[in-house]
């Protein structure tokens, strides 16, 4: 019993000393909650995942620079897909003496030929590059004859110098990659050849 009284006395003394020195304090309070996002921040959707498409323009000969520029044009206009030069490539770009064409192998994959025949006739090489990459992004030809429509291709004539997709084309590409759909048939070569009467 004597030990028990001693323990209580000693314990009480230690507790008193701890309180006097501040060694024991009230339990810490939880940190205040972080401020919530403003209503404007909450309404913004999380950014969509970006699909990277590697392309190899090393076989595009004199068109290599315009292929790089065409890829950058698409990168500047769409949010959920990005062309990056490199290998192994999803897209291989060639140069030949024929008419420009693309052969999609699926959404974001395939082959492109930068045909010299079109540039020899006066068609703008940068527009051709952007247009053919548009096929790889799932866009079909739309021969509207309008220069504002990138996918009108050669039907816009040799005076057309617009290499940029319009708002509808941009939206279609973003939908293609959001939902995994394409307006072109894999394995089918899409050529830009137009009848001589339309040139």
PDB file of C-alpha atoms in Angstrom:
ATOM      1  CA  UNK A   1       0.000   0.000   0.000  1.00  0.00           C
ATOM      2  CA  UNK A   2       2.863   2.281   0.813  1.00  0.00           C
ATOM      3  CA  UNK A   3       4.170   1.793  -2.751  1.00  0.00           C
ATOM      4  CA  UNK A   4       0.735   2.583  -4.132  1.00  0.00           C
ATOM      5  CA  UNK A   5       0.523   5.898  -2.252  1.00  0.00           C
ATOM      6  CA  UNK A   6       4.042   6.735  -3.374  1.00  0.00           C
ATOM      7  CA  UNK A   7       3.136   6.029  -7.015  1.00  0.00           C
ATOM      8  CA  UNK A   8       0.099   8.287  -6.806  1.00  0.00           C
ATOM      9  CA  UNK A   9       2.054  11.074  -5.158  1.00  0.00           C
ATOM     10  CA  UNK A  10       4.899  10.759  -7.660  1.00  0.00           C
ATOM     11  CA  UNK A  11       2.460  10.568 -10.593  1.00  0.00           C
ATOM     12  CA  UNK A  12       0.607  13.655  -9.390  1.00  0.00           C
ATOM     13  CA  UNK A  13       3.870  15.559  -9.024  1.00  0.00           C
ATOM     14  CA  UNK A  14       4.980  14.615 -12.528  1.00  0.00           C
ATOM     15  CA  UNK A  15       1.606  15.603 -13.982  1.00  0.00           C
ATOM     16  CA  UNK A  16       1.747  18.953 -12.218  1.00  0.00           C
ATOM     17  CA  UNK A  17       5.287  19.587 -13.512  1.00  0.00           C
ATOM     18  CA  UNK A  18       4.282  18.671 -17.044  1.00  0.00           C
ATOM     19  CA  UNK A  19       1.331  21.048 -17.017  1.00  0.00           C
ATOM     20  CA  UNK A  20       3.409  23.835 -15.494  1.00  0.00           C
ATOM     21  CA  UNK A  21       6.115  23.568 -18.187  1.00  0.00           C
ATOM     22  CA  UNK A  22       3.742  23.193 -21.108  1.00  0.00           C
ATOM     23  CA  UNK A  23       4.919  19.672 -21.878  1.00  0.00           C
ATOM     24  CA  UNK A  24       1.287  18.577 -21.857  1.00  0.00           C
ATOM     25  CA  UNK A  25      -1.165  20.653 -23.792  1.00  0.00           C
ATOM     26  CA  UNK A  26      -4.657  20.268 -25.060  1.00  0.00           C
ATOM     27  CA  UNK A  27      -5.024  17.931 -28.027  1.00  0.00           C
ATOM     28  CA  UNK A  28      -4.056  19.537 -31.326  1.00  0.00           C
ATOM     29  CA  UNK A  29      -6.950  20.830 -33.356  1.00  0.00           C
ATOM     30  CA  UNK A  30      -7.412  19.573 -36.898  1.00  0.00           C
ATOM     31  CA  UNK A  31      -6.212  21.918 -39.600  1.00  0.00           C
ATOM     32  CA  UNK A  32      -8.987  23.974 -41.130  1.00  0.00           C
ATOM     33  CA  UNK A  33     -10.352  22.486 -44.345  1.00  0.00           C
ATOM     34  CA  UNK A  34      -8.793  23.688 -47.573  1.00  0.00           C
ATOM     35  CA  UNK A  35     -10.851  26.312 -49.346  1.00  0.00           C
ATOM     36  CA  UNK A  36     -13.167  24.780 -51.924  1.00  0.00           C
ATOM     37  CA  UNK A  37     -12.765  25.483 -55.608  1.00  0.00           C
ATOM     38  CA  UNK A  38     -14.747  28.370 -56.972  1.00  0.00           C
ATOM     39  CA  UNK A  39     -17.798  27.549 -59.014  1.00  0.00           C
ATOM     40  CA  UNK A  40     -15.874  28.482 -62.179  1.00  0.00           C
ATOM     41  CA  UNK A  41     -13.110  26.018 -61.354  1.00  0.00           C
ATOM     42  CA  UNK A  42     -15.599  23.261 -60.556  1.00  0.00           C
ATOM     43  CA  UNK A  43     -17.374  23.659 -63.878  1.00  0.00           C
ATOM     44  CA  UNK A  44     -14.204  23.062 -65.892  1.00  0.00           C
ATOM     45  CA  UNK A  45     -13.912  19.449 -66.941  1.00  0.00           C
ATOM     46  CA  UNK A  46     -10.709  17.595 -66.325  1.00  0.00           C
ATOM     47  CA  UNK A  47      -8.524  17.719 -69.430  1.00  0.00           C
ATOM     48  CA  UNK A  48      -8.945  14.757 -71.735  1.00  0.00           C
ATOM     49  CA  UNK A  49      -6.090  12.310 -72.046  1.00  0.00           C
ATOM     50  CA  UNK A  50      -3.736  13.221 -74.870  1.00  0.00           C
ATOM     51  CA  UNK A  51      -3.054  10.539 -77.468  1.00  0.00           C
ATOM     52  CA  UNK A  52       0.520  10.775 -78.745  1.00  0.00           C
ATOM     53  CA  UNK A  53       1.032   9.817 -82.382  1.00  0.00           C
ATOM     54  CA  UNK A  54       4.639   9.241 -83.346  1.00  0.00           C
ATOM     55  CA  UNK A  55       5.462  10.020 -86.951  1.00  0.00           C
ATOM     56  CA  UNK A  56       8.558   9.378 -89.027  1.00  0.00           C
ATOM     57  CA  UNK A  57       9.182  11.893 -91.815  1.00  0.00           C
ATOM     58  CA  UNK A  58      12.752  10.724 -92.495  1.00  0.00           C
ATOM     59  CA  UNK A  59      11.606   9.276 -95.857  1.00  0.00           C
ATOM     60  CA  UNK A  60       9.716  12.399 -96.899  1.00  0.00           C
ATOM     61  CA  UNK A  61      12.784  13.837 -98.692  1.00  0.00           C
ATOM     62  CA  UNK A  62      12.268  17.521 -99.550  1.00  0.00           C
ATOM     63  CA  UNK A  63       8.880  17.490 -97.777  1.00  0.00           C
ATOM     64  CA  UNK A  64      10.246  16.673 -94.338  1.00  0.00           C
ATOM     65  CA  UNK A  65      10.032  20.260 -93.072  1.00  0.00           C
ATOM     66  CA  UNK A  66       6.455  20.768 -94.284  1.00  0.00           C
ATOM     67  CA  UNK A  67       5.420  17.453 -92.708  1.00  0.00           C
ATOM     68  CA  UNK A  68       6.849  18.701 -89.380  1.00  0.00           C
ATOM     69  CA  UNK A  69       4.986  21.985 -89.868  1.00  0.00           C
ATOM     70  CA  UNK A  70       1.757  20.149 -90.730  1.00  0.00           C
ATOM     71  CA  UNK A  71       2.064  18.097 -87.545  1.00  0.00           C
ATOM     72  CA  UNK A  72       2.587  21.299 -85.534  1.00  0.00           C
ATOM     73  CA  UNK A  73      -0.500  22.857 -87.091  1.00  0.00           C
ATOM     74  CA  UNK A  74      -2.600  19.963 -85.791  1.00  0.00           C
ATOM     75  CA  UNK A  75      -0.869  20.183 -82.393  1.00  0.00           C
ATOM     76  CA  UNK A  76      -1.823  23.861 -82.170  1.00  0.00           C
ATOM     77  CA  UNK A  77      -5.476  23.193 -82.968  1.00  0.00           C
ATOM     78  CA  UNK A  78      -6.486  20.005 -81.154  1.00  0.00           C
ATOM     79  CA  UNK A  79      -6.228  19.252 -77.434  1.00  0.00           C
ATOM     80  CA  UNK A  80      -6.528  15.482 -77.166  1.00  0.00           C
ATOM     81  CA  UNK A  81      -4.017  14.334 -79.777  1.00  0.00           C
ATOM     82  CA  UNK A  82      -0.399  15.284 -80.331  1.00  0.00           C
ATOM     83  CA  UNK A  83       1.984  14.461 -83.171  1.00  0.00           C
ATOM     84  CA  UNK A  84       5.560  13.799 -82.041  1.00  0.00           C
ATOM     85  CA  UNK A  85       8.429  13.007 -84.393  1.00  0.00           C
ATOM     86  CA  UNK A  86      10.047   9.703 -83.505  1.00  0.00           C
ATOM     87  CA  UNK A  87      10.227   5.969 -83.853  1.00  0.00           C
ATOM     88  CA  UNK A  88       8.819   3.447 -83.611  1.00  0.00           C
ATOM     89  CA  UNK A  89       6.322   5.383 -85.672  1.00  0.00           C
ATOM     90  CA  UNK A  90       2.556   5.140 -85.853  1.00  0.00           C
ATOM     91  CA  UNK A  91       2.705   7.100 -89.119  1.00  0.00           C
ATOM     92  CA  UNK A  92       5.403   6.887 -91.770  1.00  0.00           C
ATOM     93  CA  UNK A  93       5.602   9.640 -94.392  1.00  0.00           C
ATOM     94  CA  UNK A  94       7.146   9.040 -97.829  1.00  0.00           C
ATOM     95  CA  UNK A  95       7.882  11.176-100.892  1.00  0.00           C
ATOM     96  CA  UNK A  96       7.236   9.906-104.395  1.00  0.00           C
ATOM     97  CA  UNK A  97       6.425  11.186-107.875  1.00  0.00           C
ATOM     98  CA  UNK A  98       2.710  10.338-107.728  1.00  0.00           C
ATOM     99  CA  UNK A  99      -0.258  12.183-106.305  1.00  0.00           C
ATOM    100  CA  UNK A 100      -0.445  12.788-102.514  1.00  0.00           C
ATOM    101  CA  UNK A 101      -2.338  10.100-100.612  1.00  0.00           C
ATOM    102  CA  UNK A 102      -2.836   8.521 -97.214  1.00  0.00           C
ATOM    103  CA  UNK A 103      -3.492   4.975 -96.132  1.00  0.00           C
ATOM    104  CA  UNK A 104      -4.847   4.944 -92.572  1.00  0.00           C
ATOM    105  CA  UNK A 105      -4.316   1.666 -90.716  1.00  0.00           C
ATOM    106  CA  UNK A 106      -6.596   2.738 -87.877  1.00  0.00           C
ATOM    107  CA  UNK A 107      -7.167   5.939 -85.947  1.00  0.00           C
ATOM    108  CA  UNK A 108      -3.787   7.649 -85.550  1.00  0.00           C
ATOM    109  CA  UNK A 109      -1.877   5.056 -87.594  1.00  0.00           C
ATOM    110  CA  UNK A 110      -0.960   4.653 -91.243  1.00  0.00           C
ATOM    111  CA  UNK A 111       1.144   5.852 -94.142  1.00  0.00           C
ATOM    112  CA  UNK A 112       1.256   9.133 -96.052  1.00  0.00           C
ATOM    113  CA  UNK A 113       2.798   9.873 -99.427  1.00  0.00           C
ATOM    114  CA  UNK A 114       3.757  13.449-100.260  1.00  0.00           C
ATOM    115  CA  UNK A 115       3.367  13.171-104.029  1.00  0.00           C
ATOM    116  CA  UNK A 116       5.423  15.515-106.152  1.00  0.00           C
ATOM    117  CA  UNK A 117       2.810  15.604-108.911  1.00  0.00           C
ATOM    118  CA  UNK A 118       0.560  17.934-106.895  1.00  0.00           C
ATOM    119  CA  UNK A 119       3.325  20.364-105.969  1.00  0.00           C
ATOM    120  CA  UNK A 120       4.540  20.342-109.588  1.00  0.00           C
ATOM    121  CA  UNK A 121       1.037  21.475-110.559  1.00  0.00           C
ATOM    122  CA  UNK A 122       1.216  24.313-108.022  1.00  0.00           C
ATOM    123  CA  UNK A 123      -0.607  22.897-104.984  1.00  0.00           C
ATOM    124  CA  UNK A 124       0.721  24.174-101.631  1.00  0.00           C
ATOM    125  CA  UNK A 125       2.933  21.545 -99.952  1.00  0.00           C
ATOM    126  CA  UNK A 126       2.081  22.613 -96.380  1.00  0.00           C
ATOM    127  CA  UNK A 127      -1.655  22.329 -97.089  1.00  0.00           C
ATOM    128  CA  UNK A 128      -1.037  18.874 -98.560  1.00  0.00           C
ATOM    129  CA  UNK A 129       0.866  17.751 -95.445  1.00  0.00           C
ATOM    130  CA  UNK A 130      -1.830  19.025 -93.059  1.00  0.00           C
ATOM    131  CA  UNK A 131      -4.549  17.511 -95.228  1.00  0.00           C
ATOM    132  CA  UNK A 132      -2.940  14.060 -95.427  1.00  0.00           C
ATOM    133  CA  UNK A 133      -2.310  14.029 -91.665  1.00  0.00           C
ATOM    134  CA  UNK A 134      -6.000  14.884 -91.313  1.00  0.00           C
ATOM    135  CA  UNK A 135      -6.795  11.498 -92.878  1.00  0.00           C
ATOM    136  CA  UNK A 136      -4.619   9.813 -90.230  1.00  0.00           C
ATOM    137  CA  UNK A 137      -6.717  11.678 -87.641  1.00  0.00           C
ATOM    138  CA  UNK A 138      -9.868  10.118 -89.116  1.00  0.00           C
ATOM    139  CA  UNK A 139     -11.071  12.855 -91.470  1.00  0.00           C
ATOM    140  CA  UNK A 140     -12.398  11.914 -94.918  1.00  0.00           C
ATOM    141  CA  UNK A 141     -12.079  13.992 -98.082  1.00  0.00           C
ATOM    142  CA  UNK A 142     -14.779  16.602 -98.521  1.00  0.00           C
ATOM    143  CA  UNK A 143     -14.476  18.104-101.953  1.00  0.00           C
ATOM    144  CA  UNK A 144     -16.304  21.343-101.197  1.00  0.00           C
ATOM    145  CA  UNK A 145     -13.951  23.485-103.264  1.00  0.00           C
ATOM    146  CA  UNK A 146     -13.640  25.847-100.292  1.00  0.00           C
ATOM    147  CA  UNK A 147     -10.168  26.960 -99.240  1.00  0.00           C
ATOM    148  CA  UNK A 148     -11.436  27.324 -95.651  1.00  0.00           C
ATOM    149  CA  UNK A 149     -12.053  23.547 -95.575  1.00  0.00           C
ATOM    150  CA  UNK A 150      -8.714  21.782 -95.139  1.00  0.00           C
ATOM    151  CA  UNK A 151     -10.245  18.463 -96.135  1.00  0.00           C
ATOM    152  CA  UNK A 152     -11.482  19.924 -99.434  1.00  0.00           C
ATOM    153  CA  UNK A 153      -7.921  19.218-100.544  1.00  0.00           C
ATOM    154  CA  UNK A 154      -7.045  19.892-104.163  1.00  0.00           C
ATOM    155  CA  UNK A 155     -10.640  20.829-105.012  1.00  0.00           C
ATOM    156  CA  UNK A 156      -9.870  24.290-103.535  1.00  0.00           C
ATOM    157  CA  UNK A 157      -7.414  24.900-106.385  1.00  0.00           C
ATOM    158  CA  UNK A 158      -3.763  25.859-106.576  1.00  0.00           C
ATOM    159  CA  UNK A 159      -4.318  29.390-105.270  1.00  0.00           C
ATOM    160  CA  UNK A 160      -5.408  28.043-101.858  1.00  0.00           C
ATOM    161  CA  UNK A 161      -2.696  28.497 -99.217  1.00  0.00           C
ATOM    162  CA  UNK A 162      -4.707  27.579 -96.100  1.00  0.00           C
ATOM    163  CA  UNK A 163      -3.025  24.722 -94.169  1.00  0.00           C
ATOM    164  CA  UNK A 164      -5.290  25.033 -91.094  1.00  0.00           C
ATOM    165  CA  UNK A 165      -8.305  22.929 -90.175  1.00  0.00           C
ATOM    166  CA  UNK A 166     -11.568  24.795 -89.632  1.00  0.00           C
ATOM    167  CA  UNK A 167     -13.614  24.627 -86.419  1.00  0.00           C
ATOM    168  CA  UNK A 168     -15.770  21.717 -87.638  1.00  0.00           C
ATOM    169  CA  UNK A 169     -12.701  19.677 -88.644  1.00  0.00           C
ATOM    170  CA  UNK A 170     -11.033  20.358 -85.284  1.00  0.00           C
ATOM    171  CA  UNK A 171     -14.164  19.305 -83.403  1.00  0.00           C
ATOM    172  CA  UNK A 172     -14.444  16.134 -85.483  1.00  0.00           C
ATOM    173  CA  UNK A 173     -10.855  15.110 -84.724  1.00  0.00           C
ATOM    174  CA  UNK A 174     -11.383  15.722 -81.011  1.00  0.00           C
ATOM    175  CA  UNK A 175     -14.559  13.591 -81.105  1.00  0.00           C
ATOM    176  CA  UNK A 176     -12.734  10.877 -83.068  1.00  0.00           C
ATOM    177  CA  UNK A 177     -10.094  10.539 -80.365  1.00  0.00           C
ATOM    178  CA  UNK A 178     -12.507  11.002 -77.486  1.00  0.00           C
ATOM    179  CA  UNK A 179     -14.765   8.180 -78.688  1.00  0.00           C
ATOM    180  CA  UNK A 180     -12.336   6.102 -80.802  1.00  0.00           C
ATOM    181  CA  UNK A 181     -14.216   6.579 -84.075  1.00  0.00           C
ATOM    182  CA  UNK A 182     -12.997   7.435 -87.548  1.00  0.00           C
ATOM    183  CA  UNK A 183     -14.493   8.748 -90.757  1.00  0.00           C
ATOM    184  CA  UNK A 184     -12.076   6.723 -92.879  1.00  0.00           C
ATOM    185  CA  UNK A 185     -11.772   3.013 -93.559  1.00  0.00           C
ATOM    186  CA  UNK A 186      -8.526   1.387 -92.357  1.00  0.00           C
ATOM    187  CA  UNK A 187      -6.456  -0.078 -95.187  1.00  0.00           C
ATOM    188  CA  UNK A 188      -8.109   1.995 -97.927  1.00  0.00           C
ATOM    189  CA  UNK A 189      -5.801   4.432 -99.721  1.00  0.00           C
ATOM    190  CA  UNK A 190      -7.246   7.928 -99.947  1.00  0.00           C
ATOM    191  CA  UNK A 191      -5.888   9.835-102.931  1.00  0.00           C
ATOM    192  CA  UNK A 192      -6.203  13.520-103.689  1.00  0.00           C
ATOM    193  CA  UNK A 193      -6.252  13.101-107.444  1.00  0.00           C
ATOM    194  CA  UNK A 194      -8.904  15.274-109.021  1.00  0.00           C
ATOM    195  CA  UNK A 195     -10.086  15.127-112.622  1.00  0.00           C
ATOM    196  CA  UNK A 196      -8.116  17.337-115.018  1.00  0.00           C
ATOM    197  CA  UNK A 197     -11.281  19.332-115.719  1.00  0.00           C
ATOM    198  CA  UNK A 198     -11.420  20.401-112.057  1.00  0.00           C
ATOM    199  CA  UNK A 199      -7.832  21.697-111.938  1.00  0.00           C
TER     200      UNK A 199
END
